mmCIF file of C-alpha atoms and ligand atoms in Angstrom:
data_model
loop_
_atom_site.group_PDB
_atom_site.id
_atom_site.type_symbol
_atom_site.label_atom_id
_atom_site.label_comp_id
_atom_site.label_asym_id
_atom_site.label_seq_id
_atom_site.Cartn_x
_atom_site.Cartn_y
_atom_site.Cartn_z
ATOM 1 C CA UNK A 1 0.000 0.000 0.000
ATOM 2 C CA UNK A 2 1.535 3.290 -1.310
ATOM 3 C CA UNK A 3 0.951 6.011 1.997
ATOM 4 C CA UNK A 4 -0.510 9.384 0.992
ATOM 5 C CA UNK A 5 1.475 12.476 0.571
ATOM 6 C CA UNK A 6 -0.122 13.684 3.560
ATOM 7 C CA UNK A 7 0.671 11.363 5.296
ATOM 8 C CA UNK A 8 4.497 11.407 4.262
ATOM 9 C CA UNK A 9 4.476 15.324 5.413
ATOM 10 C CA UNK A 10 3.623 13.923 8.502
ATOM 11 C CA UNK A 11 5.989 11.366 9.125
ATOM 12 C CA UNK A 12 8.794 14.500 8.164
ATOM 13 C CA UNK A 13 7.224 16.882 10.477
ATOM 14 C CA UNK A 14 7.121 14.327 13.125
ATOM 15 C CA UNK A 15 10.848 12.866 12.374
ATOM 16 C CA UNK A 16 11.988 16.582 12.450
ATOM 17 C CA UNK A 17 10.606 17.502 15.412
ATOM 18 C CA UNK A 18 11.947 14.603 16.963
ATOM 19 C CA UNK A 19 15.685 15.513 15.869
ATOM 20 C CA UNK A 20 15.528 19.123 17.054
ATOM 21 C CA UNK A 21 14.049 17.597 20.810
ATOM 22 C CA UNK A 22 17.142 15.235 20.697
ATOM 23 C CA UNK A 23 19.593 18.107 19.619
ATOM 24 C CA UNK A 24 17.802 19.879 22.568
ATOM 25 C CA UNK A 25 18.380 17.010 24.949
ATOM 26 C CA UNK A 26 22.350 16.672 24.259
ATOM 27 C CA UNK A 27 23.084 20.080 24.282
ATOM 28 C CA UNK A 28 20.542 21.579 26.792
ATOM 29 C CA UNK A 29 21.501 25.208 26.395
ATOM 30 C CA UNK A 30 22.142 27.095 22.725
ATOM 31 C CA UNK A 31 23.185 30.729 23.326
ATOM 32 C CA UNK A 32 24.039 33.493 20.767
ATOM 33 C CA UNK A 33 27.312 35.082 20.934
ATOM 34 C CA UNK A 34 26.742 38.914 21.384
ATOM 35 C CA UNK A 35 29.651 39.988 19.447
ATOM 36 C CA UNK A 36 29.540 37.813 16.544
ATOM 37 C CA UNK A 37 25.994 36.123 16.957
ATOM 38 C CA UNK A 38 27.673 32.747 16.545
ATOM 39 C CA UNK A 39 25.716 29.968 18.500
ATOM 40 C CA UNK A 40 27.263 28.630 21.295
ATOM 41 C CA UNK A 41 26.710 25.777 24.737
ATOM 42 C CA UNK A 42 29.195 27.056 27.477
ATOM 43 C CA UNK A 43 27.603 29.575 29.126
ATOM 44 C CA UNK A 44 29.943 32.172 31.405
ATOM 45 C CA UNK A 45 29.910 35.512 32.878
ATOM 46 C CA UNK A 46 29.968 37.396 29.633
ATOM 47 C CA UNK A 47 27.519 35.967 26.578
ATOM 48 C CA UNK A 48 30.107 35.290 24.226
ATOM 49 C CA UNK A 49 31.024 32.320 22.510
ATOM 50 C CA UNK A 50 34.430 30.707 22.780
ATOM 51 C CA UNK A 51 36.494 32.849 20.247
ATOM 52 C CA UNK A 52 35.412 36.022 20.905
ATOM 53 C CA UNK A 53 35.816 35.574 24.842
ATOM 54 C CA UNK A 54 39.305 34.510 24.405
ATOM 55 C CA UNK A 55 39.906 37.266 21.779
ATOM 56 C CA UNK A 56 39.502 40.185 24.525
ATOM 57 C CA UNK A 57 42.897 41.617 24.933
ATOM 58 C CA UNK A 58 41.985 42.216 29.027
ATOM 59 C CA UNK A 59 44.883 44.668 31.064
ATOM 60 C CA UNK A 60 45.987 42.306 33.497
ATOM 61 C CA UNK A 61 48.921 44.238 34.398
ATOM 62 C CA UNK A 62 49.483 47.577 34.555
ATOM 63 C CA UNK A 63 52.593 48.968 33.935
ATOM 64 C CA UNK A 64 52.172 52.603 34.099
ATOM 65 C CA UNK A 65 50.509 53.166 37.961
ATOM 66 C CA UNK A 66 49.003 56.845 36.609
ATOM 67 C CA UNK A 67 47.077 55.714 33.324
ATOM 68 C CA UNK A 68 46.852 52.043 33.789
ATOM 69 C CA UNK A 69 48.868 51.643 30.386
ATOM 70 C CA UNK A 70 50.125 47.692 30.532
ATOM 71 C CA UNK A 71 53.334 48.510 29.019
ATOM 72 C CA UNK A 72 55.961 51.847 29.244
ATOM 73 C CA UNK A 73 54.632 55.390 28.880
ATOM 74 C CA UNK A 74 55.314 58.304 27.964
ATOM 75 C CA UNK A 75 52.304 60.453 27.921
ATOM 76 C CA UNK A 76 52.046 60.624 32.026
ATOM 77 C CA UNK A 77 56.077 61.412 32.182
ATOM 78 C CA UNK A 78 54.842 64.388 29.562
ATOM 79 C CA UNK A 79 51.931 65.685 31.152
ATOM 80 C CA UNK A 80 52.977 68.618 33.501
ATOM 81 C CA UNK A 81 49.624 69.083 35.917
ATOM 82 C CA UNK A 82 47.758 66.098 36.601
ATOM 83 C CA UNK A 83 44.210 66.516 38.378
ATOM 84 C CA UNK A 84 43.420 63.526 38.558
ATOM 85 C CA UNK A 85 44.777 60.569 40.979
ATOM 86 C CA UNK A 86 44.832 57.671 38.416
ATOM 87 C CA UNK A 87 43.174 56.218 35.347
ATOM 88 C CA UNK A 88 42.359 52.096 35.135
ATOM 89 C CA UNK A 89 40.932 50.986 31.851
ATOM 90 C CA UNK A 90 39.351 47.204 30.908
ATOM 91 C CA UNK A 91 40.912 46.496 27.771
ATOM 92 C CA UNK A 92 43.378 47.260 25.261
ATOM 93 C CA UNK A 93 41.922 49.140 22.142
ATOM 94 C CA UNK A 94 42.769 46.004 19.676
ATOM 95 C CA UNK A 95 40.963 46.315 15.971
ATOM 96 C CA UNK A 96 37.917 43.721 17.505
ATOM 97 C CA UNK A 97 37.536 45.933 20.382
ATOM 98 C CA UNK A 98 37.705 49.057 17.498
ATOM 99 C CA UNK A 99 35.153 46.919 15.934
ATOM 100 C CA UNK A 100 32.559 45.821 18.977
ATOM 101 C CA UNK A 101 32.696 49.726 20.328
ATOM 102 C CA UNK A 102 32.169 51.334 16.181
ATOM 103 C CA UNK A 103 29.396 48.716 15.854
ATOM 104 C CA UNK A 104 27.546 50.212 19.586
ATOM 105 C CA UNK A 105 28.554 53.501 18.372
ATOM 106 C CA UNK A 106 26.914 53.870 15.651
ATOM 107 C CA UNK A 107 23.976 51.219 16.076
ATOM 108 C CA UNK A 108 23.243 51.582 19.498
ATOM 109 C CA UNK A 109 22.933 47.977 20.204
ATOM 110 C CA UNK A 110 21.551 47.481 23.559
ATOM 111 C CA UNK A 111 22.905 43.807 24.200
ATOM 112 C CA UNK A 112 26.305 45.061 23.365
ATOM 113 C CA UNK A 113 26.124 48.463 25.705
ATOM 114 C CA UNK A 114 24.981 45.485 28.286
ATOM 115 C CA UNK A 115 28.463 43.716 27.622
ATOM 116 C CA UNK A 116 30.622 46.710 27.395
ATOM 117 C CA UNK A 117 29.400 47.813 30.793
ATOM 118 C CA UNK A 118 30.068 44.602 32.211
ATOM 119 C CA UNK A 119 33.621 44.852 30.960
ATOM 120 C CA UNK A 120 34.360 48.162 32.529
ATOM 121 C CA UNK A 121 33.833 46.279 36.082
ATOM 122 C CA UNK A 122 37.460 44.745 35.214
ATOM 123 C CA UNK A 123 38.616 48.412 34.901
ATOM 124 C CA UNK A 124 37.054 49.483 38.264
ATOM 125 C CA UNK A 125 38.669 46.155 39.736
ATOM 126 C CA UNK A 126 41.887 47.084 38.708
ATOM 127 C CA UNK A 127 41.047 50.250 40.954
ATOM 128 C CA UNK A 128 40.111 48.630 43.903
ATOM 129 C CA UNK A 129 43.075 46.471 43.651
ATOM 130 C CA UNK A 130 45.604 49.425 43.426
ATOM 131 C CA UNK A 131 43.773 50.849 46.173
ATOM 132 C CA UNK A 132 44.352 47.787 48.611
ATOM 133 C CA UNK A 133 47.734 48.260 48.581
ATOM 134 C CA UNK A 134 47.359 51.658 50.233
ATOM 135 C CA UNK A 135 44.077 51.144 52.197
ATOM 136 C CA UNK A 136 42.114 54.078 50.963
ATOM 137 C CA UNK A 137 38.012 54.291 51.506
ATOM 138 C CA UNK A 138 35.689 57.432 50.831
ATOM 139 C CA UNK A 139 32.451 57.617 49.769
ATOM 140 C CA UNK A 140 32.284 56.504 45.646
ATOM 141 C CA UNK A 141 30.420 58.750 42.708
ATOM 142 C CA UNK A 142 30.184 57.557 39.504
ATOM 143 C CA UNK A 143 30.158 60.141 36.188
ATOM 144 C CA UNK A 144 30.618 60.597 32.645
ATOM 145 C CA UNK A 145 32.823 62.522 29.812
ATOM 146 C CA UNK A 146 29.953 64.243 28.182
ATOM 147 C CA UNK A 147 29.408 64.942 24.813
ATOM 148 C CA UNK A 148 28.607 67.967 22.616
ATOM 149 C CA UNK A 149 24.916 68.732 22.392
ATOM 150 C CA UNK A 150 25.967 68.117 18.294
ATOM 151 C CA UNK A 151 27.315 64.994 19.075
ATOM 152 C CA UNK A 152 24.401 63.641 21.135
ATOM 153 C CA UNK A 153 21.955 64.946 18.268
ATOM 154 C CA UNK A 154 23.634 63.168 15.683
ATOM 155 C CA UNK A 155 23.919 59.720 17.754
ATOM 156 C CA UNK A 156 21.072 60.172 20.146
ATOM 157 C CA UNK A 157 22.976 58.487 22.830
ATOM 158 C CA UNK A 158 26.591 59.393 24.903
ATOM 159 C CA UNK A 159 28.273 56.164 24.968
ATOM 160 C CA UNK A 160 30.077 57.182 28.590
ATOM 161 C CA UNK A 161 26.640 58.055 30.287
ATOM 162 C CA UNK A 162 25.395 54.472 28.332
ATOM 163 C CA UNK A 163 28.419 52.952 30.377
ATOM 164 C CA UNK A 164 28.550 54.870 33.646
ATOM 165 C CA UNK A 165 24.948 53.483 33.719
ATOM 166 C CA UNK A 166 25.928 49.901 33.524
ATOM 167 C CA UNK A 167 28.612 50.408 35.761
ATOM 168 C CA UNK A 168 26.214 51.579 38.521
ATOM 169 C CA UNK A 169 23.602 49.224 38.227
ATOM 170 C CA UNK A 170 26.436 46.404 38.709
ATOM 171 C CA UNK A 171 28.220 48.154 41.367
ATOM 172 C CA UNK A 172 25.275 50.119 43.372
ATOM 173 C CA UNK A 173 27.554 53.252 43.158
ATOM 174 C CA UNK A 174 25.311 56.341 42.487
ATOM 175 C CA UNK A 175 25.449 58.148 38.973
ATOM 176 C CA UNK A 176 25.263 61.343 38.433
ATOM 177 C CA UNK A 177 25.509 63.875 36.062
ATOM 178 C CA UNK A 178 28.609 66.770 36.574
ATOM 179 C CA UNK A 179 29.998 68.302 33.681
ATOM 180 C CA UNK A 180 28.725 69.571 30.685
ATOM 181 C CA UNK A 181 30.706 70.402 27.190
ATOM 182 C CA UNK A 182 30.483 74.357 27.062
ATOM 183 C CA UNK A 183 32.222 74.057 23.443
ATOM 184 C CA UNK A 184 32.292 71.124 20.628
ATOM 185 C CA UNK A 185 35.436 70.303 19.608
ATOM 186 C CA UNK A 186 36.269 68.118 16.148
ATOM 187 C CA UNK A 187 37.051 64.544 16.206
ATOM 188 C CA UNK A 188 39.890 64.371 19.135
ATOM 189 C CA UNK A 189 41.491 60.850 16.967
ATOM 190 C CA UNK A 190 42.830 62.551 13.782
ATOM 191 C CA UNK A 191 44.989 65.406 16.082
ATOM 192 C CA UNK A 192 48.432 65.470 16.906
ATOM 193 C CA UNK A 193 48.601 65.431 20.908
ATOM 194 C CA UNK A 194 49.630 69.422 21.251
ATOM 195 C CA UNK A 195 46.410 70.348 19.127
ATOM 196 C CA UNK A 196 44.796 68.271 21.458
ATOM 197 C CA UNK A 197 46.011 70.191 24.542
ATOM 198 C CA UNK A 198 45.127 73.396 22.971
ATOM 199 C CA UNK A 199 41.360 72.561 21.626
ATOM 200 C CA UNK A 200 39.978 71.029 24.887
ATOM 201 C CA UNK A 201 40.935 73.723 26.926
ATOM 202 C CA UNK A 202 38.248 75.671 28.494
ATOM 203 C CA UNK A 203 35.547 72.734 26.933
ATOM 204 C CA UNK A 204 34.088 71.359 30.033
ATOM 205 C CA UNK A 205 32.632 73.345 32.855
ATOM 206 C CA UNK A 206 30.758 71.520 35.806
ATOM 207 C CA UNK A 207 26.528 71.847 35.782
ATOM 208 C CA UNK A 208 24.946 74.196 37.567
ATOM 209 C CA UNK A 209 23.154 71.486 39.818
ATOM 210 C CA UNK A 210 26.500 70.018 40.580
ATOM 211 C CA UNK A 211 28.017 73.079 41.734
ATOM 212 C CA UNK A 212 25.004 73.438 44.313
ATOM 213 C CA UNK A 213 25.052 70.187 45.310
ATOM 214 C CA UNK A 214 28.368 68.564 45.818
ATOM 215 C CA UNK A 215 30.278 71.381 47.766
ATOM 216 C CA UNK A 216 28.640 69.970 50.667
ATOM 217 C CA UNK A 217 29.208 66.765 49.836
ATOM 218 C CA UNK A 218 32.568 66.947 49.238
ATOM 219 C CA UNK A 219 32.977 68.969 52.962
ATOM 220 C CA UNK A 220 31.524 66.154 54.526
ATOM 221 C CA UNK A 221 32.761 63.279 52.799
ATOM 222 C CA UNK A 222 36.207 61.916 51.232
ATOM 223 C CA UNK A 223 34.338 61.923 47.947
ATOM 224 C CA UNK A 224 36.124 59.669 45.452
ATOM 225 C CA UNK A 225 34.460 60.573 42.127
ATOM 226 C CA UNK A 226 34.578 57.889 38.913
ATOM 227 C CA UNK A 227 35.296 60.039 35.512
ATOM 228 C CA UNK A 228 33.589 56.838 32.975
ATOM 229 C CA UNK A 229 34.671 57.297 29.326
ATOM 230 C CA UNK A 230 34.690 54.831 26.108
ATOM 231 C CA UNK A 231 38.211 55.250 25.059
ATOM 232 C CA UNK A 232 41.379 56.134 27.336
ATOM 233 C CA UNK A 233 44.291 58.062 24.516
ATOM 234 C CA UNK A 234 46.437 60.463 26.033
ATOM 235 C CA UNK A 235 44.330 61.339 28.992
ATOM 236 C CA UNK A 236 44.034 65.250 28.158
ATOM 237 C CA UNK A 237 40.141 64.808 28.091
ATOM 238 C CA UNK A 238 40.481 62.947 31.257
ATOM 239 C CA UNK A 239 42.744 65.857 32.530
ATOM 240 C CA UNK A 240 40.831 68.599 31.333
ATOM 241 C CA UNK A 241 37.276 66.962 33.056
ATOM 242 C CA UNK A 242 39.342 66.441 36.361
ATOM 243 C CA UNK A 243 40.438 70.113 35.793
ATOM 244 C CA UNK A 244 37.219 71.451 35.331
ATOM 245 C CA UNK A 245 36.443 69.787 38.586
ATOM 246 C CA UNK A 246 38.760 70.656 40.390
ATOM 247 C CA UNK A 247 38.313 74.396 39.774
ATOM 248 C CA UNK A 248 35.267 74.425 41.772
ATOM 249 C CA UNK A 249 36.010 71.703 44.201
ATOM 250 C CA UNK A 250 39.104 71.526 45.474
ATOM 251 C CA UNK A 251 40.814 68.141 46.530
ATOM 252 C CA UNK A 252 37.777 65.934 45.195
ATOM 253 C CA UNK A 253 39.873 62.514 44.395
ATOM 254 C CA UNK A 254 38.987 62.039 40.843
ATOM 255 C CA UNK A 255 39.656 58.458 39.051
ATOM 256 C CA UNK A 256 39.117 57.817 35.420
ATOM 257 C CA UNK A 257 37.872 54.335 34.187
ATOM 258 C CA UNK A 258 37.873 53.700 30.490
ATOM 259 C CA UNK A 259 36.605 50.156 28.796
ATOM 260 C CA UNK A 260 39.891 50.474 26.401
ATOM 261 C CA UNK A 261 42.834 52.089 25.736
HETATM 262 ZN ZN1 ZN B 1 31.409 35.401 19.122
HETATM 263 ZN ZN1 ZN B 2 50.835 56.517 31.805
#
């Protein structure tokens, strides 16, 4: 007896069905890499799969104690005021990292803000652990580089408030909102480093609801205040935000923390 077509559909829905319950049953969990959406079973504290976890070139030691660079440096030994106490970054800015942070850049993808966040906790980790060594505690603020009122327009977003976001709800440190960019400034990659000096100077000034609020604050407290940004260079943004700062509050300990550099 020849079976009906139907009935042959049937049989291949059911067979199907049954393969895709097995593959279910021997590999219980399939997860989709962030980065690269491959599919993949081991599931850890980052969703990535295999390669791309073991591709992230992670600062495990710092070389440099002011910037956190993991080899010699120049920059610091160049800089002649410093105002802030030290800079700790996550990563070193490899092409994939260019890539993953160009990709949340200019898409906004919200599953890879989630990861980048969770990558600046190695950053603030390296910060605590330099800070063991000297036993320092004070009462922890977490802010952001901002951008240009330009910048945010064209993007919609400002990557370092997207990550001083993450950063808080991992850590339970409070974020908040100090400085504001007064003047935009062109793309700070394609200068030399002295044009870079002279253009951010005078670009940040602190917000009006800072300046009434954190005087206080800061009398009462050993405020230690978190400067979040994307991408760590030559820390003249860094320096010219904990400058800003430190114009209108004097001896507030300011730390940068940067996902790469
Ligand atoms: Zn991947
Ligand atoms: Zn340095």
């Amino acid at each position: 007896m020849k079976a009906s077509k139907g009935a042959v559909n049937r049989i291949n829905q059911w067979f199907t069905q049954l393969l895709s319950t097995a593959e279910g049953l021997l590999s219980p969990q399939t997860l989709t890499c962030t980065a690269c959406s491959n599919k993949y079973g081991t599931q850890r504290e980052l969703p990535l799969c295999d390669a791309c976890w073991a591709a992230i070139p992670w600062i495990l030691q710092v070389h440099c104690r002011s910037c956190g660079r993991p080899e010699v440096c120049t920059d610091c030994q160049r800089r002649r005021e410093t105002y802030f106490v030290r800079n700790r970054s996550a990563v070193s800015y490899s092409p994939l990292m260019k890539e993953w942070l160009a990709v949340y850049k200019y898409r906004g993808h919200e599953k890879l803000r989630e990861l980048l966040g969770s990558m600046l906790l190695h950053a603030y980790h390296l910060h605590r652990k330099s800070e063991a060594e000297v036993t320092v505690s004070g009462f922890e603020l977490i802010t952001y580089v901002p951008v240009s009122h330009k910048r945010q327009m064209e993007r919609g977003f400002n990557q370092a408030q997207q990550l001083a976001d993450e950063l808080g709800r991992k850590t339970g440190i409070p974020v908040v909102p100090i400085l504001e960019r007064v003047r935009h400034t062109d793309k700070q990659s394609f200068k030399t480093r002295g044009d870079r000096l002279e253009d951010l100077q005078g670009v940040f000034a602190m917000l009006p609801a800072a300046k009434q609020a954190l005087p206080e604050l800061v009398s009462q407290k050993n405020v230690k205040l978190y400067m979040v940004d994307d991408v760590y260079t030559t820390g003249s943004t860094l320096n010219e935000c904990a400058r800003a700062i430190q114009a209108e509050l004097k001896g507030v300990e300011i730390y940068g923390l940067s996902w790469a550099r």
